[in-house]
CSV table of C-alpha atoms and ligand atoms in Angstrom, one decimal:
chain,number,residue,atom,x,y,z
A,1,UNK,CA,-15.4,15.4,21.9
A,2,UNK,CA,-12.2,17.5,23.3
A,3,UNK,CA,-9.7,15.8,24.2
A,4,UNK,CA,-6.3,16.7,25.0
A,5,UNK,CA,-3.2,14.7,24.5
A,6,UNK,CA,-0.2,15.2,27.1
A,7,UNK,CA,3.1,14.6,27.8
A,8,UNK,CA,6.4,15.8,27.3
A,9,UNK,CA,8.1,17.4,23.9
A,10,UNK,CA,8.7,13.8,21.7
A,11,UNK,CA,6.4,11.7,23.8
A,12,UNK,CA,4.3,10.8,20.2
A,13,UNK,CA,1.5,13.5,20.9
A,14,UNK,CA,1.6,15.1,17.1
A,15,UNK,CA,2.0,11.0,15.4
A,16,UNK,CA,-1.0,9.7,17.7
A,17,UNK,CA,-3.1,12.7,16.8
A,18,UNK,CA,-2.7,12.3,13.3
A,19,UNK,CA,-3.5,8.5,13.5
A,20,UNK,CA,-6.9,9.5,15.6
A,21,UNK,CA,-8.2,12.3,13.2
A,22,UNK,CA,-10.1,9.9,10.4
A,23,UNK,CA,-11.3,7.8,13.3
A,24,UNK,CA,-12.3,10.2,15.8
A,25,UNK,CA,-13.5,12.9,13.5
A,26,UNK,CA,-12.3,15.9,14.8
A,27,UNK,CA,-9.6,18.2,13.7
A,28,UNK,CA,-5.7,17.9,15.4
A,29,UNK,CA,-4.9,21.3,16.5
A,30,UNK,CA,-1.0,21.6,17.3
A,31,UNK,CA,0.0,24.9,18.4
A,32,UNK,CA,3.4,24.2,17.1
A,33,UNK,CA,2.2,23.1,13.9
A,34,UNK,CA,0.3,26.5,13.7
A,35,UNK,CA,3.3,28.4,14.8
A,36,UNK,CA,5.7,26.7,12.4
A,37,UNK,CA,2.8,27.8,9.8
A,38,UNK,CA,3.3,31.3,10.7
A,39,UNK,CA,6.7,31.6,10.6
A,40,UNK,CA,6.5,29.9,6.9
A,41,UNK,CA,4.3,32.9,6.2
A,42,UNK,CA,6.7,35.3,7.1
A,43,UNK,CA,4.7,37.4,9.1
A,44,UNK,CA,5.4,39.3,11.7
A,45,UNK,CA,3.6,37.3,14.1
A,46,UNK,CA,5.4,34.7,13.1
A,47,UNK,CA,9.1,36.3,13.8
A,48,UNK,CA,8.1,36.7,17.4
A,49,UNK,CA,6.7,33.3,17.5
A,50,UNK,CA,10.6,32.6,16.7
A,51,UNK,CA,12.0,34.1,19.1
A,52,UNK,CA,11.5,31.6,21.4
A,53,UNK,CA,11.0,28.8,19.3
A,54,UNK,CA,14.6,28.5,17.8
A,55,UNK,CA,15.5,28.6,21.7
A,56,UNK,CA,13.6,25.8,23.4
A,57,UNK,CA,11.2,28.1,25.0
A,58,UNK,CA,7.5,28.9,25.6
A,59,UNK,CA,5.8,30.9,23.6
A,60,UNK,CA,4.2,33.6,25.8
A,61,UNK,CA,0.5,32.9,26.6
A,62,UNK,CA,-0.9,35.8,25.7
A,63,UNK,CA,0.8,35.3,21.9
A,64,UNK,CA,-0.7,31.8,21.8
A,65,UNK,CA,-4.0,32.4,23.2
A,66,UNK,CA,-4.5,34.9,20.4
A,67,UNK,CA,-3.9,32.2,17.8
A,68,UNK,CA,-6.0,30.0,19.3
A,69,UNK,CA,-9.0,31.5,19.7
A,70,UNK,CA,-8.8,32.5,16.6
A,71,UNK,CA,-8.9,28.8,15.5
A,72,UNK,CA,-11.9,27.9,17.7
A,73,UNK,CA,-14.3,30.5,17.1
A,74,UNK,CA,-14.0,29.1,13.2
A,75,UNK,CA,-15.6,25.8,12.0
A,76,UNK,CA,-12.8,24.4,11.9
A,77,UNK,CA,-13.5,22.2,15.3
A,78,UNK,CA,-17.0,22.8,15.7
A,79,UNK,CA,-17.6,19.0,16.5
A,80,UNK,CA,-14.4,19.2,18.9
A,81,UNK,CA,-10.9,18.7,19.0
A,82,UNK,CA,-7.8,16.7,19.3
A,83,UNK,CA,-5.2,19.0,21.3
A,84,UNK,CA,-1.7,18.4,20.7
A,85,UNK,CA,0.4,20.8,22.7
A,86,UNK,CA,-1.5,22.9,23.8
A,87,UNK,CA,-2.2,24.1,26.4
A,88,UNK,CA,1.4,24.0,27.8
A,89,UNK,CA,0.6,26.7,30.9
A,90,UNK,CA,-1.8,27.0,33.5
A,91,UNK,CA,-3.0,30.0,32.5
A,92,UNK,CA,-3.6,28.7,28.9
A,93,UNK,CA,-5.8,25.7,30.5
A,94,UNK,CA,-7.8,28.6,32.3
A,95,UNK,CA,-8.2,30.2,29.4
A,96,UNK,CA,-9.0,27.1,27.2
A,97,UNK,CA,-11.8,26.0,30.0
A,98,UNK,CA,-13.5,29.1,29.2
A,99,UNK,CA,-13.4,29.3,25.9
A,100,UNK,CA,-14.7,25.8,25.2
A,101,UNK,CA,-17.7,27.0,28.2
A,102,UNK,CA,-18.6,29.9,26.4
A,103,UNK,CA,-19.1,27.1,23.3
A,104,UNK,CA,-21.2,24.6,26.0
A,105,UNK,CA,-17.8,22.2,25.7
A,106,UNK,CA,-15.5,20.9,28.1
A,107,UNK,CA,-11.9,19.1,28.0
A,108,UNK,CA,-13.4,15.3,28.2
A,109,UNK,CA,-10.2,13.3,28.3
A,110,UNK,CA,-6.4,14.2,28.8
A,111,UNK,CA,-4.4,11.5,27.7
A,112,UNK,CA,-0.9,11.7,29.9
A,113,UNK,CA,1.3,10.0,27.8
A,114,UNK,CA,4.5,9.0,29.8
A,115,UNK,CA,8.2,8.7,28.5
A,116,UNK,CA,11.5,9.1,29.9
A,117,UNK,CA,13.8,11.5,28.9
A,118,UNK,CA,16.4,9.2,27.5
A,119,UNK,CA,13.8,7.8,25.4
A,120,UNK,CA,12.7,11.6,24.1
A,121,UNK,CA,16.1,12.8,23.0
A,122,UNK,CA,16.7,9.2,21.1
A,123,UNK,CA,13.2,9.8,19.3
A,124,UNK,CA,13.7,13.8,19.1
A,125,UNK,CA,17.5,14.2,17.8
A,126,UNK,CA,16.1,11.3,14.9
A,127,UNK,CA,13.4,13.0,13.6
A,128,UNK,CA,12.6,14.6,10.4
A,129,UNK,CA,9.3,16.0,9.6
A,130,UNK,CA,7.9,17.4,6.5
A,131,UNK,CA,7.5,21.0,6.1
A,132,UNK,CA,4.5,20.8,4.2
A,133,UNK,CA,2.2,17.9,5.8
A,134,UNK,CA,3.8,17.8,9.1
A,135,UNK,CA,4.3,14.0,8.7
A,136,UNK,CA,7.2,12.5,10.6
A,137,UNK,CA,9.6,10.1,9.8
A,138,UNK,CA,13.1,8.9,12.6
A,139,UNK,CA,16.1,7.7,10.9
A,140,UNK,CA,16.1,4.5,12.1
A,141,UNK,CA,12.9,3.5,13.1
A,142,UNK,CA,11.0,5.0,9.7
A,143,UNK,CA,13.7,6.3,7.6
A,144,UNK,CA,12.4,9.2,5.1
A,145,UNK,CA,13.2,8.7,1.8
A,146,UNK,CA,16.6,9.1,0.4
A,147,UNK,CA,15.6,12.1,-1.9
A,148,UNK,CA,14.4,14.0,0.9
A,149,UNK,CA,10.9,13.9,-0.8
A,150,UNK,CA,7.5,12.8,1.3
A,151,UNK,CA,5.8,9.7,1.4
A,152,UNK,CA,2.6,11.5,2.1
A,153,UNK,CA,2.2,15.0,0.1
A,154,UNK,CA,5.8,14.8,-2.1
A,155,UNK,CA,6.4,17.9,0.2
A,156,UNK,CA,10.1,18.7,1.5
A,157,UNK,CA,11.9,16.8,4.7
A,158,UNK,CA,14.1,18.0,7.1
A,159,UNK,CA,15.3,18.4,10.7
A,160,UNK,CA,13.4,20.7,12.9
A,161,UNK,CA,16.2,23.5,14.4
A,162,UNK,CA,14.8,22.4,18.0
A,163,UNK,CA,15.1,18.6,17.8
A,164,UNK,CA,19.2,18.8,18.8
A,165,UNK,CA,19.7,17.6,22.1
A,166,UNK,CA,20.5,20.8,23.6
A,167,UNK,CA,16.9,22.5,22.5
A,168,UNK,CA,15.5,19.1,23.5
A,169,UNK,CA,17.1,19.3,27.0
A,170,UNK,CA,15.4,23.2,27.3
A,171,UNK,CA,12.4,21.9,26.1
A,172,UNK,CA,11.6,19.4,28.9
A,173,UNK,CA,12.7,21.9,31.4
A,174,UNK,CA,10.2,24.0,30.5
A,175,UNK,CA,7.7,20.9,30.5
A,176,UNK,CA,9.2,20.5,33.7
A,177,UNK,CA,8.8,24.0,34.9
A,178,UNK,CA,5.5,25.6,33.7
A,179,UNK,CA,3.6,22.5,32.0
A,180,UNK,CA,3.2,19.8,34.9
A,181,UNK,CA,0.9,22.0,36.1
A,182,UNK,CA,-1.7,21.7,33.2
A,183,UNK,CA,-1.5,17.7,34.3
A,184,UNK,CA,-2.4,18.9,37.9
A,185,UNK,CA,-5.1,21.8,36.5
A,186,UNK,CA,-7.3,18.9,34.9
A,187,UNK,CA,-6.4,15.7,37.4
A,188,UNK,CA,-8.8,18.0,39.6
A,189,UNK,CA,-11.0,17.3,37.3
A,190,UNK,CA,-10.8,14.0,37.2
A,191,UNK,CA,-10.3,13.8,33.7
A,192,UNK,CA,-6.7,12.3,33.1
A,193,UNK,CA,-5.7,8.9,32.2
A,194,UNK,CA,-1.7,8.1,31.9
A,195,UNK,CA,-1.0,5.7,29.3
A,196,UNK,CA,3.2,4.2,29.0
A,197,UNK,CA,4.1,6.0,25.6
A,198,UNK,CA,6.9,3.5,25.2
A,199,UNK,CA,5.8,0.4,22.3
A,200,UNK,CA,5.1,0.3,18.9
A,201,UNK,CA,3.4,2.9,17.5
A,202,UNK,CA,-0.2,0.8,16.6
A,203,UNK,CA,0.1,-0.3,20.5
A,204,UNK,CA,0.1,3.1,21.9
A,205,UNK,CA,-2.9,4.0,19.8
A,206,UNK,CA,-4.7,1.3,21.7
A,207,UNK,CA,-3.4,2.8,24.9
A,208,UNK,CA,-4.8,6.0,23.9
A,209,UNK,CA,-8.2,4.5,22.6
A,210,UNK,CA,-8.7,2.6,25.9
A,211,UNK,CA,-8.0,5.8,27.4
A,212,UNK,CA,-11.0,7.4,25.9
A,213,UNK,CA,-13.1,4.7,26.2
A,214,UNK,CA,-12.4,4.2,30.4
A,215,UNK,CA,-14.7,5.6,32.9
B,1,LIG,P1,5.9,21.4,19.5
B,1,LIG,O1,5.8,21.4,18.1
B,1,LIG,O2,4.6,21.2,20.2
B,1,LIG,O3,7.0,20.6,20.1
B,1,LIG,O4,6.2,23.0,19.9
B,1,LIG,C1,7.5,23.6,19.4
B,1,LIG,C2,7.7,24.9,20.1
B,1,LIG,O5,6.6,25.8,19.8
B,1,LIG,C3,7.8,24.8,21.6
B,1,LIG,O6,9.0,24.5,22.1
B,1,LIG,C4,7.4,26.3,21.9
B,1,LIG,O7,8.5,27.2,21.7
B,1,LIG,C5,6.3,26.6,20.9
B,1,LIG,N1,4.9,26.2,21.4
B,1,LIG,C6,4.1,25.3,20.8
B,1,LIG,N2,2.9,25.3,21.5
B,1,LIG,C7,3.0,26.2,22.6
B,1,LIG,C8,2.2,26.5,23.6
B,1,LIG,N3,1.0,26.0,23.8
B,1,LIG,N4,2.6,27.5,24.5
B,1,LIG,C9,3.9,28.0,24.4
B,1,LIG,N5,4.7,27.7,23.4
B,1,LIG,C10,4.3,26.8,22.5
């Protein structure tokens, strides 16, 4: 199964996914995830992925297609794939279409998930992730340890540079701007399902796994 989780920068997309892997058993592939990867590396690819990261902005397509076709030509998600992030253009959803043709898949499901802007920036400016397992903790809601140390992997918290207000502002423009029109790309298809991304985090879930189950 492919299916796509959507909404807007801090709507839950990366904490769902993780929840869905065991169950669903297919991989998460966040293209920020991967990015922020690359840029650990130090690579060059990974200083122009920064560029327009630190800023708020989108990645150019043709930078992230590279990466991910990359990732699905390996066996990574050979069985399919939770999507998380990506894709963010309507180019990219073109391009993602026909990669997954050439591989006799389709997108199945896109999972809208819908929250207001107010709500993002309170969820975005209080989170802290870990570098090395990517799990996510909010100050209030799921405070990280004291030490700094994860829960999960022992690996190191902090605060990503684009979770201020500002960045988180950009972000959604962008959302706003280029990647509504993914949403529009695959309602044609008759493939979405919006879900209220606002509740407790096990309640969403359901959302989301009615959302899969429907039609
Ligand atoms: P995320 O972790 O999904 O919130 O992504 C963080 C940042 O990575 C975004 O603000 C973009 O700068 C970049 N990025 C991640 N995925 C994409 C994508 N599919 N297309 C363009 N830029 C992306």
């Amino acid at each position: 199964m492919d299916l796509l989780l959507f909404g807007p920068p801090g709507a839950g997309k990366g904490t769902q996914a993780k929840l869905l892997i065991e169950e669903l058993g297919i991989p998460q592939l966040s293209t920020g995830d991967m990015m922020r990867a690359e840029r650990a590396s130090g690579s060059d690819l990974g200083k122009r992925f920064a560029e327009y990261m630190t800023q708020g902005l989108l990645v150019p397509d043709e930078l992230v297609l590279e990466l991910m076709e990359k990732v699905l030509s390996s066996d990574a998600a050979a069985k399919g794939a939770i999507f998380d992030g990506f894709p963010r253009t309507a180019p990219q959803a073109e391009a993602l279409d026909a990669i997954l043709a050439k591989l006799g898949r389709k997108i199945d499901r896109v999972v809208a998930i819908e929250v207001d802007l107010n709500v993002i920036i309170d969820r975005v400016t209080g989170r802290r992730v870990c570098k090395s397992c990517g799990q996510t903790y909010h100050l209030r809601y799921d405070p990280p340890p004291s030490d700094g140390v994860c829960t999960a992997c022992g690996g190191e918290i902090y605060q990503r540079a684009d979770d201020t207000e500002e960045k988180v502002r950009t972000r959604d423009s962008e959302y706003q701007a280029k990647t509504s029109a993914v949403l529009e790309h695959y309602d044609a298809k008759g493939v979405v399902v919006r879900i209220d991304g606002v509740g407790e985090l096990p309640e969403v879930t359901d959302r989301i796994r009615a959302a899969i189950a429907s039609k």
